[in-house]
Amino acid sequence: MRKIIIICGLFFVFVTTNAQTKVLDPVEYVNPLMGTQSVHSLSNGNTYPAIARPWGMNFWTPQTGKMGDGWIYTYTAEKIRGFKQTHQPSPWMNDYGQFSIMPVTGKLVFKEEERASWFSHKSETVKPYYYSVYLADYDVTTELTTTERAAHFQFTFPENEQSSIVIDAFDKGSYVKIIPSENKIIGYTTRNSGGVPANFKNYFVLVFDKSFSSNYTWKDTVLEKDKLESLANHAGAVVSFKTKKGEKINVRVASSFISIEQAELNLKTELGNASFEKTVAESKEEWNKVLGKVQVEGGSDEQFKTFYSCLYRTACFPQKHYEIDAAGKIMHYSPYNGKVLPGYMYAGTGFWDTFRALYPLLNLVYPSINKEMQEGLINDYKEGGFLPEWSSPGFRNVMVGNNSASVVSDAYVKGLRDYDINTLYEALLHGANNEGPMDAVGRKGAAYYNTLGYVPYDVKINENAARTLEYAYDDFAIWKLAKALNRPKKEINLFEKRMMNYKNVFNPSFQLMSGRNKDGSFPADFNPFKWGDAFTEGNSWHYSWSVFHDVQGLVDLMGGEKAFTTKLDAVFSMPPVFDESYYGSVIHEIREMQIMNMGQYAHGNQPIQHMIYLYNYAGQPWKTQYWSREVMNRLYKPTADGYCGDEDNGQTSAWYVFSAMGFYPVCPATEEYVLGAPLFKKVTLQLENGKEVIINAPGNSEDNKYVQELKWNNSTYTKNYINHFDLLKGTVLDFDMNNTPNNQRGTSSSSYPYSYSTSK
């Protein structure tokens, strides 16, 4: 049967018959509320519903949390305080460039606690391209749609002598000005959570399609009638109207990090006089174009929803931080030096998370977008002196590693060209050999690492073993790029040597990674279940697998394939015990591991997410097939509690997207993807070069999760990996699926994926 949904006079049709269904309208399967049922102590995603365009500069979201609360929208909340423009990548990073709009009726209220209205999810429609909710306390329906830098609101009011719209520019320094003759409000907000220069402002303009019957501004808590301008710690405005029952008031709004004039230009060029319905349709079309690059067939309705909800999240961050001026030139406000400069810029991602799968997904499915991002990284370096490891929008002092090396190298190794790769390589050299202006920029402990071969445990540098492991992999990524660029042999050899530093924190007494003292000894009180300390948001059982580039070397350290796979098995069979003493309390990442009933496997955080695929390096690929399916089935749902930890800017979603296609980028900066098993009966990947990758698995089912045979263009294929450039030629992969493992396929070392130790 066909199900028909009508929104704003537009008809959306999608099929809901059976597991053979082909998705016709992928955006209709997206649930932007997936992951929103989260709290500080337990993350089920820590997401908010982003009403936006793919990678758009501005997102909009209903705001249930208090001003300044990183938990903007939580599913269990009962009231909406406003509709907020946001750039927040994570509640832990909080927000910048934020202000809100809220309709009220009757008594004029403007403070966020007083204006908040009850709402219900039963009267809420949430799509990436459209949002609607009934505000019960005011008998007002709010509708919202967006472009990249603008938004269009449509408020349906009851009959009322005083219907009002509140504009809240937030505290920490803001400005508003009402211009009644133009039905316009302009202003700026400065509220941020760091990562910006002193002159940071987000300028905004709102244009209404109805004249104001009265005007108010406020300073902090004082409302002033007929005062048209306010500059204060906390400024805002209220405009009122006399409305008839069912009367719609349209508000067009845009913003700019550059100027009021640029905000007005953004409004004119992106919205103009387009109707609300036209903008909804255009946004829906753009989302379908992006999501439609990966077409899935032969799955359950729940699987379709989970897949496209995850793919939607991969197309959110980082956000475009650039604008187009009156001459059509690409410009950006720099969060590094406060200047307005030409060129691309993106912001809002942590490479510690996203280097693993999000950026490899961009390189495969959306390379033209990542080319812009690479050009933006060049500007980051020129303006900030280092590449960011976490940008929101500029440098943020959080997480470890120097994983910009992976993001830069993977793009080039996977074939991206026509940008200044030599400047980016210079940036990698600079970051690899220097500490930055803060701990999370450059390499904390670089001098120790470059001389001893590891960051010591006893020199007051936190998370030292994690830093060592990540720096070693990052050195591999630099080595790969150095070879591709024909850099001097001495330079290439240096990074080839450093990439093996992972061996220096392998503790032979435990056959696991651990901290190591400056004198070469290992701490006597090492506890492999201790979170933090020598590791980052994990323990030794999570981080010991972080040798992406030389799994064979890790196999050898652990005593061979049998010992290696036994240790992999133990991750799932051990109880979820933990030592939280480093943190002083049970952090949410620990709790998320504990309650998932998968032993020590902590999929809710990034360090271990690739570990399932390592069975392919030791002759037991069927265990990868089993556990990848278990994780997809058990830890992902298209519901408000649908993730098993922080979603993290597309990374945890990209894991699902790759795994559902049947392969995963264990080692970015190589050309390989490691095989698992596809989730759907058919996946069609539309590449930007016009070619198609078709992944067939007609025998797939809940029980048939094991690969009996794989054919590549009708020829039997025995490897445990596939090559990026072979995929780019266009190909058909035929998986023969069965309910019992094939213990013969992929068991010889000739089938194993890339490891440095076996590549020479």
mmCIF file of N, CA and C in Angstrom, residues 352 465-466 469 512-515 526-546 571 574-580 583 587 589-590 593 599-602 605 607-608:
data_model
loop_
_atom_site.group_PDB
_atom_site.id
_atom_site.type_symbol
_atom_site.label_atom_id
_atom_site.label_comp_id
_atom_site.label_asym_id
_atom_site.label_seq_id
_atom_site.Cartn_x
_atom_site.Cartn_y
_atom_site.Cartn_z
ATOM 1 N N TRP A 352 39.035 14.033 16.655
ATOM 2 C CA TRP A 352 39.223 12.825 17.476
ATOM 3 C C TRP A 352 38.074 11.844 17.229
ATOM 4 N N ALA A 465 49.071 7.609 27.210
ATOM 5 C CA ALA A 465 49.116 6.444 26.324
ATOM 6 C C ALA A 465 48.217 6.663 25.113
ATOM 7 N N ALA A 466 47.063 7.270 25.346
ATOM 8 C CA ALA A 466 46.175 7.589 24.228
ATOM 9 C C ALA A 466 46.856 8.542 23.259
ATOM 10 N N LEU A 469 49.452 6.566 21.160
ATOM 11 C CA LEU A 469 48.844 5.728 20.136
ATOM 12 C C LEU A 469 48.301 6.561 18.979
ATOM 13 N N LEU A 512 48.598 -5.721 26.821
ATOM 14 C CA LEU A 512 47.710 -4.606 26.495
ATOM 15 C C LEU A 512 48.520 -3.314 26.521
ATOM 16 N N MET A 513 47.935 -2.257 25.989
ATOM 17 C CA MET A 513 48.561 -0.949 26.052
ATOM 18 C C MET A 513 48.394 -0.351 27.447
ATOM 19 N N SER A 514 49.422 0.401 27.885
ATOM 20 C CA SER A 514 49.321 1.080 29.176
ATOM 21 C C SER A 514 50.202 2.309 29.172
ATOM 22 N N GLY A 515 50.089 3.110 30.215
ATOM 23 C CA GLY A 515 51.033 4.198 30.388
ATOM 24 C C GLY A 515 52.430 3.647 30.647
ATOM 25 N N PHE A 526 49.084 -0.567 37.406
ATOM 26 C CA PHE A 526 48.267 -0.512 36.191
ATOM 27 C C PHE A 526 47.029 -1.381 36.323
ATOM 28 N N ASN A 527 45.880 -0.798 35.994
ATOM 29 C CA ASN A 527 44.602 -1.501 36.020
ATOM 30 C C ASN A 527 43.966 -1.349 34.637
ATOM 31 N N PRO A 528 43.849 -2.414 33.861
ATOM 32 C CA PRO A 528 43.328 -2.289 32.495
ATOM 33 C C PRO A 528 41.869 -1.864 32.425
ATOM 34 N N PHE A 529 41.169 -1.877 33.571
ATOM 35 C CA PHE A 529 39.772 -1.467 33.595
ATOM 36 C C PHE A 529 39.603 -0.020 34.074
ATOM 37 N N LYS A 530 40.717 0.662 34.295
ATOM 38 C CA LYS A 530 40.655 2.040 34.765
ATOM 39 C C LYS A 530 40.420 2.979 33.595
ATOM 40 N N TRP A 531 39.348 3.746 33.691
ATOM 41 C CA TRP A 531 39.002 4.716 32.654
ATOM 42 C C TRP A 531 39.802 6.001 32.867
ATOM 43 N N GLY A 532 40.108 6.663 31.740
ATOM 44 C CA GLY A 532 40.867 7.906 31.837
ATOM 45 C C GLY A 532 42.302 7.617 32.197
ATOM 46 N N ASP A 533 42.914 8.510 32.996
ATOM 47 C CA ASP A 533 44.294 8.334 33.436
ATOM 48 C C ASP A 533 45.217 8.330 32.224
ATOM 49 N N ALA A 534 45.685 7.161 31.792
ATOM 50 C CA ALA A 534 46.555 7.101 30.617
ATOM 51 C C ALA A 534 45.765 7.132 29.311
ATOM 52 N N PHE A 535 44.437 7.027 29.405
ATOM 53 C CA PHE A 535 43.592 6.922 28.214
ATOM 54 C C PHE A 535 42.549 8.039 28.186
ATOM 55 N N THR A 536 41.874 8.142 27.074
ATOM 56 C CA THR A 536 40.878 9.194 26.877
ATOM 57 C C THR A 536 39.489 8.578 26.806
ATOM 58 N N GLU A 537 38.675 8.857 27.796
ATOM 59 C CA GLU A 537 37.283 8.389 27.816
ATOM 60 C C GLU A 537 37.187 6.895 27.478
ATOM 61 N N GLY A 538 38.057 6.124 28.082
ATOM 62 C CA GLY A 538 38.055 4.693 27.870
ATOM 63 C C GLY A 538 39.117 4.054 28.746
ATOM 64 N N ASN A 539 39.275 2.746 28.606
ATOM 65 C CA ASN A 539 40.310 2.046 29.359
ATOM 66 C C ASN A 539 41.228 1.303 28.393
ATOM 67 N N SER A 540 42.147 0.537 28.931
ATOM 68 C CA SER A 540 43.118 -0.154 28.090
ATOM 69 C C SER A 540 42.451 -1.148 27.144
ATOM 70 N N TRP A 541 41.375 -1.781 27.587
ATOM 71 C CA TRP A 541 40.680 -2.740 26.733
ATOM 72 C C TRP A 541 40.048 -2.054 25.520
ATOM 73 N N HIS A 542 39.825 -0.755 25.621
ATOM 74 C CA HIS A 542 39.266 -0.010 24.490
ATOM 75 C C HIS A 542 40.365 0.519 23.577
ATOM 76 N N TYR A 543 41.423 1.039 24.170
ATOM 77 C CA TYR A 543 42.461 1.726 23.399
ATOM 78 C C TYR A 543 43.539 0.796 22.849
ATOM 79 N N SER A 544 43.631 -0.419 23.357
ATOM 80 C CA SER A 544 44.704 -1.312 22.908
ATOM 81 C C SER A 544 44.587 -1.683 21.431
ATOM 82 N N TRP A 545 43.427 -1.438 20.840
ATOM 83 C CA TRP A 545 43.205 -1.776 19.433
ATOM 84 C C TRP A 545 43.519 -0.601 18.506
ATOM 85 N N SER A 546 44.002 0.504 19.055
ATOM 86 C CA SER A 546 44.198 1.729 18.272
ATOM 87 C C SER A 546 45.531 1.727 17.532
ATOM 88 N N VAL A 571 36.698 -9.109 24.957
ATOM 89 C CA VAL A 571 36.043 -7.802 25.080
ATOM 90 C C VAL A 571 34.541 -7.985 25.279
ATOM 91 N N MET A 574 33.779 -10.512 28.818
ATOM 92 C CA MET A 574 34.036 -10.019 30.174
ATOM 93 C C MET A 574 32.835 -9.245 30.702
ATOM 94 N N PRO A 575 32.662 -9.180 31.998
ATOM 95 C CA PRO A 575 31.611 -8.325 32.554
ATOM 96 C C PRO A 575 32.002 -6.859 32.394
ATOM 97 N N PRO A 576 31.033 -5.943 32.412
ATOM 98 C CA PRO A 576 31.321 -4.522 32.206
ATOM 99 C C PRO A 576 31.837 -3.829 33.471
ATOM 100 N N VAL A 577 32.877 -4.388 34.067
ATOM 101 C CA VAL A 577 33.454 -3.791 35.275
ATOM 102 C C VAL A 577 34.252 -2.546 34.893
ATOM 103 N N PHE A 578 34.454 -1.672 35.840
ATOM 104 C CA PHE A 578 35.173 -0.435 35.544
ATOM 105 C C PHE A 578 35.742 0.164 36.822
ATOM 106 N N ASP A 579 36.746 0.993 36.641
ATOM 107 C CA ASP A 579 37.346 1.784 37.712
ATOM 108 C C ASP A 579 37.231 3.236 37.280
ATOM 109 N N GLU A 580 36.408 3.993 37.986
ATOM 110 C CA GLU A 580 36.144 5.393 37.626
ATOM 111 C C GLU A 580 36.928 6.377 38.472
ATOM 112 N N TYR A 583 38.172 9.894 37.354
ATOM 113 C CA TYR A 583 37.175 10.946 37.172
ATOM 114 C C TYR A 583 36.496 11.343 38.473
ATOM 115 N N ILE A 587 31.304 8.657 34.736
ATOM 116 C CA ILE A 587 30.959 9.525 33.612
ATOM 117 C C ILE A 587 29.984 8.792 32.692
ATOM 118 N N GLU A 589 29.949 8.020 29.612
ATOM 119 C CA GLU A 589 30.495 7.002 28.717
ATOM 120 C C GLU A 589 30.653 5.651 29.411
ATOM 121 N N ILE A 590 31.017 5.681 30.696
ATOM 122 C CA ILE A 590 31.120 4.424 31.453
ATOM 123 C C ILE A 590 29.744 3.788 31.595
ATOM 124 N N MET A 593 28.494 2.036 28.471
ATOM 125 C CA MET A 593 29.080 0.710 28.275
ATOM 126 C C MET A 593 28.417 -0.306 29.205
ATOM 127 N N GLY A 599 29.517 -6.581 27.417
ATOM 128 C CA GLY A 599 30.793 -6.715 28.103
ATOM 129 C C GLY A 599 31.554 -5.410 28.152
ATOM 130 N N GLN A 600 32.820 -5.445 27.731
ATOM 131 C CA GLN A 600 33.664 -4.257 27.735
ATOM 132 C C GLN A 600 33.566 -3.471 26.426
ATOM 133 N N TYR A 601 32.746 -3.925 25.508
ATOM 134 C CA TYR A 601 32.607 -3.214 24.244
ATOM 135 C C TYR A 601 31.830 -1.926 24.476
ATOM 136 N N ALA A 602 32.462 -0.792 24.182
ATOM 137 C CA ALA A 602 31.880 0.523 24.492
ATOM 138 C C ALA A 602 31.639 1.301 23.207
ATOM 139 N N ASN A 605 31.352 5.260 22.532
ATOM 140 C CA ASN A 605 32.469 6.184 22.377
ATOM 141 C C ASN A 605 33.379 5.661 21.273
ATOM 142 N N PRO A 607 36.880 5.230 20.517
ATOM 143 C CA PRO A 607 38.137 4.485 20.390
ATOM 144 C C PRO A 607 38.001 3.024 19.985
ATOM 145 N N ILE A 608 36.903 2.377 20.321
ATOM 146 C CA ILE A 608 36.784 0.944 20.053
ATOM 147 C C ILE A 608 35.883 0.628 18.857
#
